[in-house]
Amino acid sequence: MLPLENSEDIHSSVKTYYGKVLTSSKDLKTSACTAAAAPHSIVRKAIESVPKAVNDKFYGCGNPIPLGIKGKDILDLGSGSGRDCYVASALVGPEGSVTGIDMTDEQLQIARDSIGEFEQTLGYTPKLKFVTGYIEELQKAGIEPSTIDVCISNCVINLSPNKKLVLEGVHQALRKGGELYFSDMYADARLPESVRKNDVLIGEGIGGALYVKDFEQMAKEIGFAHPRVLSISPIAIKDKELQALVANTRYYSITYRLFKTDEHKATKRTGFTARYLGTIEGHEDKYELDIDNVFDKDVSTLVSRSTAAILSSSWLSGFFAVEETPNSASGLAALPSTAKTLINHLRRLEQQSSNASGGCCSTGGAQGGCC
Ligand SMILES: C[S@@+](CC[C@H](N)C(=O)[O-])C[C@H]1O[C@@H](n2cnc3c(N)ncnc32)[C@H](O)[C@@H]1O
């Protein structure tokens, strides 16, 4: 991992790519932007309210905007032309706030220029701002520690030459119980230098994609709770030359959830149940915390300690009732699947469907679908 002072080449290559080379979403050479399943109808409606100039320069690879964030303080890493910030701004309402941070002036200009138009659509002045800066240096850009409830990011962290600095900065910026909810590009293996040093592959996110196992290990070392995978879809590389360069490596768009919560300090024999109250607008019947943990409204479910900690002490705590169940073995309930396990599962499905010619190539619980 490069320290920031040695990463200027990558920063400047990425700035050129997003500021000067790409003119609109259509110029991307991978299907990362289309790999993700359709957003929730509430998010779709919010996207329709976003000014056209902003939507036209959307370069994300997922839908990292959770529902239930009314009144929350949101930070978007690598906000680009600002689409996700505008959507989040509509969802947090007049009491919440949204800050986007990006290093590319051309992108920031589009994001800032459309706030007036958006204000007219909303009918109130949103607390929405865009700051210039590096996502590796959040504090330098004015993001104070413990001020953010939910940090989102859409296809950006893979572009950073120092992902550890980014995650450490986010951990510091989040309030206790806060969350990094983000979509990004990952590889199923460590990447060779020929891929990591190719400018187009870096710009498209392929060159900097982290091996899923390394990423999850890094997140835990920084202090986040066990990483949750919310959705995972394969990314197709359309360009023949790029296909040859990446050879057998497979890439995935993954939406991860990293919570800043501590594990429950219960005794070994204590278990937990969680009951979803059905109070998040848009998720009235059920709530999907991750691929393995989907809660039906008003049904008590045994959960692991890590899940109990998330549901009782994160920003989601108001939406759940969590109870200790003494003398139960549920405290030992399995942790949710790692991305590597899910990738292996996808590969098996792919194999089966190619044997049977045709089938599903994506997983993601309620948010997944066929591509
Ligand atoms: C793939 S685009 C995604 C933009 C936006 N999130 C979206 O969904 O449209 C990547 C953006 O991240 C920004 N970016 C990349 N690396 C960055 C860094 N180290 N610090 C700040 N911004 C960065 C780029 O300038 C670009 O606008």
Tab-separated table of C-alpha atoms and ligand atoms in Angstrom:
chain	number	residue	atom	x	y	z
A	1	MET	CA	0.000	0.000	0.000
A	2	LEU	CA	1.502	3.362	-0.974
A	3	PRO	CA	1.835	6.169	1.587
A	4	LEU	CA	0.029	9.316	0.462
A	5	GLU	CA	3.187	11.248	-0.499
A	6	ASN	CA	4.053	8.517	-3.025
A	7	SER	CA	0.597	8.203	-4.490
A	8	GLU	CA	0.473	11.410	-6.511
A	9	ASP	CA	0.791	9.509	-9.808
A	10	ILE	CA	-2.332	7.478	-9.099
A	11	HIS	CA	-4.256	10.528	-7.894
A	12	SER	CA	-3.320	12.493	-10.987
A	13	SER	CA	-4.081	9.575	-13.362
A	14	VAL	CA	-7.523	9.136	-11.739
A	15	LYS	CA	-8.218	12.891	-11.806
A	16	THR	CA	-7.429	12.993	-15.529
A	17	TYR	CA	-9.646	9.978	-16.174
A	18	TYR	CA	-12.703	11.389	-14.368
A	19	GLY	CA	-12.073	15.059	-15.115
A	20	LYS	CA	-11.003	14.913	-18.760
A	21	VAL	CA	-11.191	11.435	-20.389
A	22	LEU	CA	-14.738	10.358	-19.504
A	23	THR	CA	-17.506	12.607	-20.768
A	24	SER	CA	-20.476	10.580	-19.535
A	25	SER	CA	-21.411	7.212	-17.991
A	26	LYS	CA	-21.548	5.713	-21.521
A	27	ASP	CA	-17.736	5.962	-21.872
A	28	LEU	CA	-16.996	3.352	-19.167
A	29	LYS	CA	-15.379	0.140	-20.439
A	30	THR	CA	-16.749	-2.217	-17.773
A	31	SER	CA	-20.289	-3.128	-16.851
A	32	ALA	CA	-19.655	-2.171	-13.225
A	33	CYS	CA	-22.280	0.537	-13.379
A	34	THR	CA	-24.919	-1.840	-14.578
A	35	ALA	CA	-23.840	-4.832	-12.474
A	36	ALA	CA	-25.914	-3.801	-9.475
A	37	ALA	CA	-29.571	-4.668	-9.092
A	38	ALA	CA	-32.174	-1.934	-9.527
A	39	PRO	CA	-32.408	0.487	-6.594
A	40	HIS	CA	-35.399	0.544	-4.236
A	41	SER	CA	-38.390	2.461	-5.619
A	42	ILE	CA	-37.904	5.231	-2.995
A	43	VAL	CA	-34.316	5.700	-4.186
A	44	ARG	CA	-35.444	5.546	-7.826
A	45	LYS	CA	-37.947	8.311	-7.167
A	46	ALA	CA	-35.226	10.400	-5.525
A	47	ILE	CA	-32.908	9.794	-8.508
A	48	GLU	CA	-35.620	11.214	-10.780
A	49	SER	CA	-35.518	14.451	-8.778
A	50	VAL	CA	-31.745	14.865	-9.314
A	51	PRO	CA	-30.704	17.485	-11.904
A	52	LYS	CA	-29.827	15.984	-15.319
A	53	ALA	CA	-26.264	17.375	-15.425
A	54	VAL	CA	-25.524	15.445	-12.202
A	55	ASN	CA	-27.180	12.190	-13.326
A	56	ASP	CA	-25.361	12.259	-16.688
A	57	LYS	CA	-21.965	11.978	-14.956
A	58	PHE	CA	-22.856	9.191	-12.564
A	59	TYR	CA	-19.996	6.660	-12.487
A	60	GLY	CA	-21.033	4.429	-9.571
A	61	CYS	CA	-21.126	0.618	-9.504
A	62	GLY	CA	-23.905	-0.003	-6.974
A	63	ASN	CA	-26.670	1.523	-4.884
A	64	PRO	CA	-25.093	2.363	-1.550
A	65	ILE	CA	-27.899	4.448	-0.068
A	66	PRO	CA	-29.711	2.917	2.905
A	67	LEU	CA	-33.307	3.803	3.741
A	68	GLY	CA	-34.266	5.037	7.220
A	69	ILE	CA	-31.700	7.878	7.289
A	70	LYS	CA	-34.059	10.802	7.906
A	71	GLY	CA	-32.271	13.424	10.039
A	72	LYS	CA	-28.876	11.667	9.793
A	73	ASP	CA	-25.487	13.130	8.902
A	74	ILE	CA	-24.079	11.520	5.761
A	75	LEU	CA	-20.647	11.654	4.147
A	76	ASP	CA	-20.040	10.489	0.550
A	77	LEU	CA	-16.451	9.495	-0.303
A	78	GLY	CA	-15.543	10.390	-3.895
A	79	SER	CA	-18.899	12.008	-4.566
A	80	GLY	CA	-18.062	12.818	-8.222
A	81	SER	CA	-20.824	14.833	-9.891
A	82	GLY	CA	-22.839	14.234	-6.722
A	83	ARG	CA	-25.694	11.919	-7.673
A	84	ASP	CA	-25.686	9.863	-4.484
A	85	CYS	CA	-25.350	13.017	-2.360
A	86	TYR	CA	-28.418	14.524	-4.006
A	87	VAL	CA	-30.372	11.297	-3.445
A	88	ALA	CA	-29.201	11.046	0.178
A	89	SER	CA	-30.062	14.698	0.664
A	90	ALA	CA	-33.663	14.056	-0.424
A	91	LEU	CA	-33.821	11.113	2.020
A	92	VAL	CA	-32.323	12.840	5.102
A	93	GLY	CA	-34.710	15.796	4.695
A	94	PRO	CA	-34.148	19.329	5.998
A	95	GLU	CA	-32.821	18.197	9.417
A	96	GLY	CA	-30.097	15.877	8.127
A	97	SER	CA	-26.933	16.837	6.296
A	98	VAL	CA	-24.901	15.485	3.400
A	99	THR	CA	-21.262	16.225	2.611
A	100	GLY	CA	-19.566	14.994	-0.540
A	101	ILE	CA	-15.786	14.927	-0.826
A	102	ASP	CA	-13.896	14.601	-4.120
A	103	MET	CA	-10.497	15.574	-5.551
A	104	THR	CA	-11.533	16.269	-9.183
A	105	ASP	CA	-12.481	19.906	-9.853
A	106	GLU	CA	-14.536	19.177	-12.985
A	107	GLN	CA	-16.740	16.726	-11.069
A	108	LEU	CA	-17.081	19.028	-8.052
A	109	GLN	CA	-18.134	21.919	-10.246
A	110	ILE	CA	-21.082	19.977	-11.698
A	111	ALA	CA	-22.057	18.848	-8.194
A	112	ARG	CA	-21.969	22.394	-6.776
A	113	ASP	CA	-23.593	24.132	-9.749
A	114	SER	CA	-26.824	22.127	-9.497
A	115	ILE	CA	-27.648	22.725	-5.805
A	116	GLY	CA	-29.835	25.783	-6.632
A	117	GLU	CA	-31.918	23.801	-9.150
A	118	PHE	CA	-32.323	20.966	-6.618
A	119	GLU	CA	-33.442	23.384	-3.895
A	120	GLN	CA	-36.327	24.464	-6.159
A	121	THR	CA	-37.346	20.806	-6.644
A	122	LEU	CA	-37.176	20.002	-2.920
A	123	GLY	CA	-38.910	23.180	-1.781
A	124	TYR	CA	-36.417	23.748	1.054
A	125	THR	CA	-32.700	24.487	1.390
A	126	PRO	CA	-30.905	21.181	1.881
A	127	LYS	CA	-27.826	20.938	4.099
A	128	LEU	CA	-25.789	19.709	1.140
A	129	LYS	CA	-22.182	20.633	0.441
A	130	PHE	CA	-19.231	19.437	-1.609
A	131	VAL	CA	-15.687	19.770	-0.305
A	132	THR	CA	-12.448	19.448	-2.227
A	133	GLY	CA	-10.038	16.926	-0.779
A	134	TYR	CA	-8.585	13.447	-0.705
A	135	ILE	CA	-10.526	10.620	0.876
A	136	GLU	CA	-7.246	9.578	2.530
A	137	GLU	CA	-7.214	12.922	4.386
A	138	LEU	CA	-10.728	13.463	5.675
A	139	GLN	CA	-9.756	15.577	8.680
A	140	LYS	CA	-7.602	17.860	6.540
A	141	ALA	CA	-10.687	18.390	4.363
A	142	GLY	CA	-12.649	19.524	7.425
A	143	ILE	CA	-14.488	16.312	8.345
A	144	GLU	CA	-14.320	16.283	12.144
A	145	PRO	CA	-14.058	13.047	14.174
A	146	SER	CA	-17.333	11.457	15.380
A	147	THR	CA	-19.624	13.670	13.293
A	148	ILE	CA	-21.000	11.205	10.731
A	149	ASP	CA	-23.800	8.629	11.105
A	150	VAL	CA	-23.516	6.928	7.737
A	151	CYS	CA	-20.649	7.162	5.290
A	152	ILE	CA	-21.504	6.068	1.761
A	153	SER	CA	-19.280	5.582	-1.281
A	154	ASN	CA	-19.866	4.344	-4.808
A	155	CYS	CA	-16.992	2.825	-6.719
A	156	VAL	CA	-14.239	4.990	-5.267
A	157	ILE	CA	-12.194	3.238	-2.567
A	158	ASN	CA	-10.732	0.894	-5.216
A	159	LEU	CA	-9.200	4.019	-6.815
A	160	SER	CA	-7.295	4.963	-3.673
A	161	PRO	CA	-3.582	4.113	-3.483
A	162	ASN	CA	-3.904	3.833	0.312
A	163	LYS	CA	-7.134	2.107	1.280
A	164	LYS	CA	-6.009	1.609	4.871
A	165	LEU	CA	-5.773	5.379	5.388
A	166	VAL	CA	-9.264	5.755	3.919
A	167	LEU	CA	-10.810	3.168	6.249
A	168	GLU	CA	-8.990	4.554	9.296
A	169	GLY	CA	-10.221	8.073	8.460
A	170	VAL	CA	-13.798	6.845	8.041
A	171	HIS	CA	-13.643	4.953	11.347
A	172	GLN	CA	-12.544	8.173	13.026
A	173	ALA	CA	-15.190	10.327	11.288
A	174	LEU	CA	-18.065	7.996	12.230
A	175	ARG	CA	-19.989	8.394	15.471
A	176	LYS	CA	-20.115	5.283	17.636
A	177	GLY	CA	-22.754	3.088	16.019
A	178	GLY	CA	-22.118	4.665	12.638
A	179	GLU	CA	-21.669	2.748	9.442
A	180	LEU	CA	-19.728	2.698	6.202
A	181	TYR	CA	-22.285	1.469	3.620
A	182	PHE	CA	-20.647	1.291	0.244
A	183	SER	CA	-20.408	-0.345	-3.156
A	184	ASP	CA	-17.065	-1.043	-4.730
A	185	MET	CA	-15.109	-3.322	-7.030
A	186	TYR	CA	-13.228	-6.350	-5.718
A	187	ALA	CA	-11.141	-9.162	-7.148
A	188	ASP	CA	-11.173	-12.869	-6.306
A	189	ALA	CA	-7.335	-12.897	-6.193
A	190	ARG	CA	-4.393	-10.557	-5.509
A	191	LEU	CA	-3.647	-8.581	-8.691
A	192	PRO	CA	-0.378	-8.751	-10.670
A	193	GLU	CA	1.627	-5.567	-11.278
A	194	SER	CA	0.628	-5.475	-14.990
A	195	VAL	CA	-2.974	-4.897	-13.878
A	196	ARG	CA	-2.218	-2.609	-10.929
A	197	LYS	CA	-0.105	-0.239	-13.095
A	198	ASN	CA	-2.373	0.075	-16.168
A	199	ASP	CA	-3.890	3.600	-16.323
A	200	VAL	CA	-7.210	2.588	-17.913
A	201	LEU	CA	-7.609	-0.356	-15.529
A	202	ILE	CA	-6.841	1.964	-12.595
A	203	GLY	CA	-9.370	4.518	-13.843
A	204	GLU	CA	-12.049	1.870	-14.322
A	205	GLY	CA	-11.429	0.586	-10.785
A	206	ILE	CA	-10.088	-2.791	-11.971
A	207	GLY	CA	-6.418	-1.956	-11.331
A	208	GLY	CA	-6.958	-1.005	-7.691
A	209	ALA	CA	-9.595	-3.591	-6.810
A	210	LEU	CA	-8.703	-5.283	-3.555
A	211	TYR	CA	-8.701	-9.019	-3.014
A	212	VAL	CA	-11.824	-9.592	-0.898
A	213	LYS	CA	-9.974	-11.500	1.831
A	214	ASP	CA	-7.355	-8.749	2.250
A	215	PHE	CA	-10.073	-6.117	2.411
A	216	GLU	CA	-12.109	-7.878	5.107
A	217	GLN	CA	-8.982	-8.507	7.175
A	218	MET	CA	-8.003	-4.819	6.935
A	219	ALA	CA	-11.470	-3.646	7.985
A	220	LYS	CA	-11.414	-5.854	11.099
A	221	GLU	CA	-7.888	-4.743	12.064
A	222	ILE	CA	-9.038	-1.110	11.923
A	223	GLY	CA	-11.810	-1.883	14.392
A	224	PHE	CA	-14.956	-2.380	12.324
A	225	ALA	CA	-17.346	-5.204	13.248
A	226	HIS	CA	-17.355	-8.353	11.100
A	227	PRO	CA	-17.949	-7.078	7.495
A	228	ARG	CA	-21.450	-7.656	6.117
A	229	VAL	CA	-22.052	-8.361	2.428
A	230	LEU	CA	-25.382	-6.949	1.283
A	231	SER	CA	-25.090	-7.741	-2.418
A	232	ILE	CA	-22.584	-9.134	-4.857
A	233	SER	CA	-22.661	-9.215	-8.682
A	234	PRO	CA	-20.046	-10.135	-11.272
A	235	ILE	CA	-18.548	-7.334	-13.361
A	236	ALA	CA	-18.116	-7.867	-17.105
A	237	ILE	CA	-15.146	-6.263	-18.836
A	238	LYS	CA	-16.333	-5.214	-22.286
A	239	ASP	CA	-13.013	-4.178	-23.837
A	240	LYS	CA	-11.072	-7.070	-25.489
A	241	GLU	CA	-7.603	-5.645	-24.668
A	242	LEU	CA	-8.511	-5.165	-21.020
A	243	GLN	CA	-9.995	-8.665	-20.911
A	244	ALA	CA	-6.641	-10.091	-22.051
A	245	LEU	CA	-4.792	-8.120	-19.369
A	246	VAL	CA	-6.913	-9.311	-16.445
A	247	ALA	CA	-6.738	-12.936	-17.679
A	248	ASN	CA	-8.426	-15.288	-15.207
A	249	THR	CA	-9.124	-12.843	-12.389
A	250	ARG	CA	-12.832	-12.330	-11.695
A	251	TYR	CA	-14.227	-9.001	-10.517
A	252	TYR	CA	-17.307	-8.287	-8.440
A	253	SER	CA	-19.316	-5.259	-7.456
A	254	ILE	CA	-20.004	-5.715	-3.735
A	255	THR	CA	-22.058	-3.627	-1.350
A	256	TYR	CA	-20.474	-3.981	2.071
A	257	ARG	CA	-21.642	-2.706	5.449
A	258	LEU	CA	-18.957	-1.928	8.032
A	259	PHE	CA	-20.283	-0.934	11.454
A	260	LYS	CA	-18.411	0.944	14.157
A	261	THR	CA	-19.772	-1.176	17.013
A	262	ASP	CA	-18.151	-3.297	19.713
A	263	GLU	CA	-18.960	-6.952	20.196
A	264	HIS	CA	-21.398	-7.748	23.033
A	265	LYS	CA	-19.577	-8.542	26.234
A	266	ALA	CA	-22.057	-11.225	27.298
A	267	THR	CA	-21.086	-14.504	28.933
A	268	LYS	CA	-20.482	-17.483	26.680
A	269	ARG	CA	-23.856	-19.041	27.369
A	270	THR	CA	-25.900	-15.919	26.654
A	271	GLY	CA	-27.661	-15.732	23.320
A	272	PHE	CA	-29.646	-13.007	21.591
A	273	THR	CA	-32.835	-12.579	19.637
A	274	ALA	CA	-33.695	-9.640	17.414
A	275	ARG	CA	-37.117	-8.480	16.249
A	276	TYR	CA	-37.571	-5.975	13.415
A	277	LEU	CA	-40.239	-3.378	14.218
A	278	GLY	CA	-41.147	-2.644	10.587
A	279	THR	CA	-40.608	1.087	11.006
A	280	ILE	CA	-38.240	1.876	8.153
A	281	GLU	CA	-40.207	3.474	5.324
A	282	GLY	CA	-39.820	1.281	2.254
A	283	HIS	CA	-38.959	-1.796	4.340
A	284	GLU	CA	-42.273	-2.209	6.152
A	285	ASP	CA	-42.393	-6.027	5.852
A	286	LYS	CA	-38.774	-7.057	6.211
A	287	TYR	CA	-35.269	-5.705	6.635
A	288	GLU	CA	-32.119	-7.062	5.043
A	289	LEU	CA	-29.060	-6.385	7.168
A	290	ASP	CA	-26.906	-8.581	4.941
A	291	ILE	CA	-27.270	-11.575	2.635
A	292	ASP	CA	-27.580	-13.980	5.603
A	293	ASN	CA	-29.655	-11.823	7.956
A	294	VAL	CA	-33.080	-10.900	6.630
A	295	PHE	CA	-35.634	-10.056	9.346
A	296	ASP	CA	-39.382	-10.373	8.876
A	297	LYS	CA	-41.388	-7.764	10.759
A	298	ASP	CA	-42.346	-8.788	14.311
A	299	VAL	CA	-40.592	-12.170	14.155
A	300	SER	CA	-37.970	-12.851	16.843
A	301	THR	CA	-34.893	-14.441	15.325
A	302	LEU	CA	-31.791	-15.870	16.985
A	303	VAL	CA	-28.763	-13.810	16.022
A	304	SER	CA	-25.016	-13.909	16.576
A	305	ARG	CA	-23.350	-11.655	19.122
A	306	SER	CA	-21.948	-9.452	16.390
A	307	THR	CA	-25.400	-9.008	14.810
A	308	ALA	CA	-26.947	-8.327	18.239
A	309	ALA	CA	-24.331	-5.631	18.841
A	310	ILE	CA	-25.090	-3.996	15.490
A	311	LEU	CA	-28.850	-4.082	15.959
A	312	SER	CA	-28.764	-2.811	19.546
A	313	SER	CA	-26.047	-0.164	19.396
A	314	SER	CA	-25.751	1.161	15.843
A	315	TRP	CA	-27.847	3.861	14.132
A	316	LEU	CA	-30.290	1.003	13.333
A	317	SER	CA	-31.036	0.346	17.024
A	318	GLY	CA	-34.340	2.293	17.040
A	319	PHE	CA	-35.722	-0.084	14.426
A	320	PHE	CA	-35.088	-3.329	16.338
A	321	ALA	CA	-35.843	-4.914	19.711
A	322	VAL	CA	-32.874	-7.017	20.835
A	323	GLU	CA	-33.096	-9.286	23.869
A	324	GLU	CA	-30.675	-11.506	25.737
A	325	THR	CA	-31.749	-15.124	26.076
A	326	PRO	CA	-29.904	-16.632	29.060
A	327	ASN	CA	-28.572	-20.181	28.840
A	328	SER	CA	-28.993	-20.312	25.093
A	329	ALA	CA	-26.394	-21.434	22.611
A	330	SER	CA	-27.390	-18.729	20.123
A	331	GLY	CA	-24.533	-16.535	21.322
A	332	LEU	CA	-22.447	-18.918	19.306
A	333	ALA	CA	-24.553	-18.491	16.134
A	334	ALA	CA	-22.450	-18.392	12.976
A	335	LEU	CA	-21.147	-15.107	11.633
A	336	PRO	CA	-22.490	-14.113	8.198
A	337	SER	CA	-20.785	-15.271	5.008
A	338	THR	CA	-17.551	-13.709	3.857
A	339	ALA	CA	-17.349	-12.428	0.286
A	340	LYS	CA	-14.978	-15.271	-0.589
A	341	THR	CA	-17.586	-17.856	0.442
A	342	LEU	CA	-20.210	-16.039	-1.626
A	343	ILE	CA	-17.893	-15.847	-4.643
A	344	ASN	CA	-17.273	-19.598	-4.419
A	345	HIS	CA	-21.029	-20.080	-4.283
A	346	LEU	CA	-21.508	-17.860	-7.371
A	347	ARG	CA	-18.819	-19.778	-9.256
A	348	ARG	CA	-20.592	-23.054	-8.481
A	349	LEU	CA	-23.906	-21.605	-9.731
A	350	GLU	CA	-22.177	-20.315	-12.855
A	351	GLN	CA	-20.666	-23.728	-13.482
A	352	GLN	CA	-24.032	-25.409	-13.052
A	353	SER	CA	-25.791	-22.913	-15.294
A	354	SER	CA	-23.149	-23.142	-18.021
A	355	ASN	CA	-23.536	-26.925	-17.891
A	356	ALA	CA	-27.268	-26.434	-18.275
A	357	SER	CA	-26.599	-23.462	-20.639
A	358	GLY	CA	-27.970	-20.225	-19.209
A	359	GLY	CA	-28.905	-19.176	-15.676
A	360	CYS	CA	-28.423	-16.749	-12.842
A	361	CYS	CA	-25.066	-15.131	-12.186
A	362	SER	CA	-25.697	-12.888	-9.214
A	363	THR	CA	-26.672	-13.213	-5.604
A	364	GLY	CA	-27.787	-10.624	-3.116
A	365	GLY	CA	-30.867	-11.678	-1.209
A	366	ALA	CA	-33.690	-9.192	-1.640
A	367	GLN	CA	-31.419	-6.829	-3.583
A	368	GLY	CA	-29.853	-9.392	-5.904
A	369	GLY	CA	-31.086	-10.573	-9.258
A	370	CYS	CA	-30.128	-12.114	-12.537
A	371	CYS	CA	-27.837	-10.320	-14.907
B	1	LIG	C1	-15.992	6.070	-10.274
B	1	LIG	S1	-16.147	7.781	-9.898
B	1	LIG	C2	-17.551	7.686	-8.823
B	1	LIG	C3	-18.180	9.010	-8.578
B	1	LIG	C4	-19.461	8.957	-7.768
B	1	LIG	N1	-19.301	8.257	-6.522
B	1	LIG	C5	-20.573	8.335	-8.580
B	1	LIG	O1	-21.112	7.326	-8.152
B	1	LIG	O2	-20.889	8.870	-9.658
B	1	LIG	C6	-14.810	8.064	-8.808
B	1	LIG	C7	-14.732	9.445	-8.191
B	1	LIG	O3	-13.874	9.344	-7.047
B	1	LIG	C8	-12.987	10.441	-7.033
B	1	LIG	N2	-11.761	9.996	-6.354
B	1	LIG	C9	-10.992	8.943	-6.680
B	1	LIG	N3	-9.967	8.802	-5.819
B	1	LIG	C10	-10.100	9.809	-4.921
B	1	LIG	C11	-9.343	10.201	-3.792
B	1	LIG	N4	-8.258	9.532	-3.430
B	1	LIG	N5	-9.757	11.284	-3.089
B	1	LIG	C12	-10.867	11.972	-3.477
B	1	LIG	N6	-11.614	11.647	-4.546
B	1	LIG	C13	-11.255	10.568	-5.269
B	1	LIG	C14	-12.785	10.781	-8.500
B	1	LIG	O4	-12.399	12.125	-8.642
B	1	LIG	C15	-14.151	10.495	-9.096
B	1	LIG	O5	-14.971	11.632	-9.075
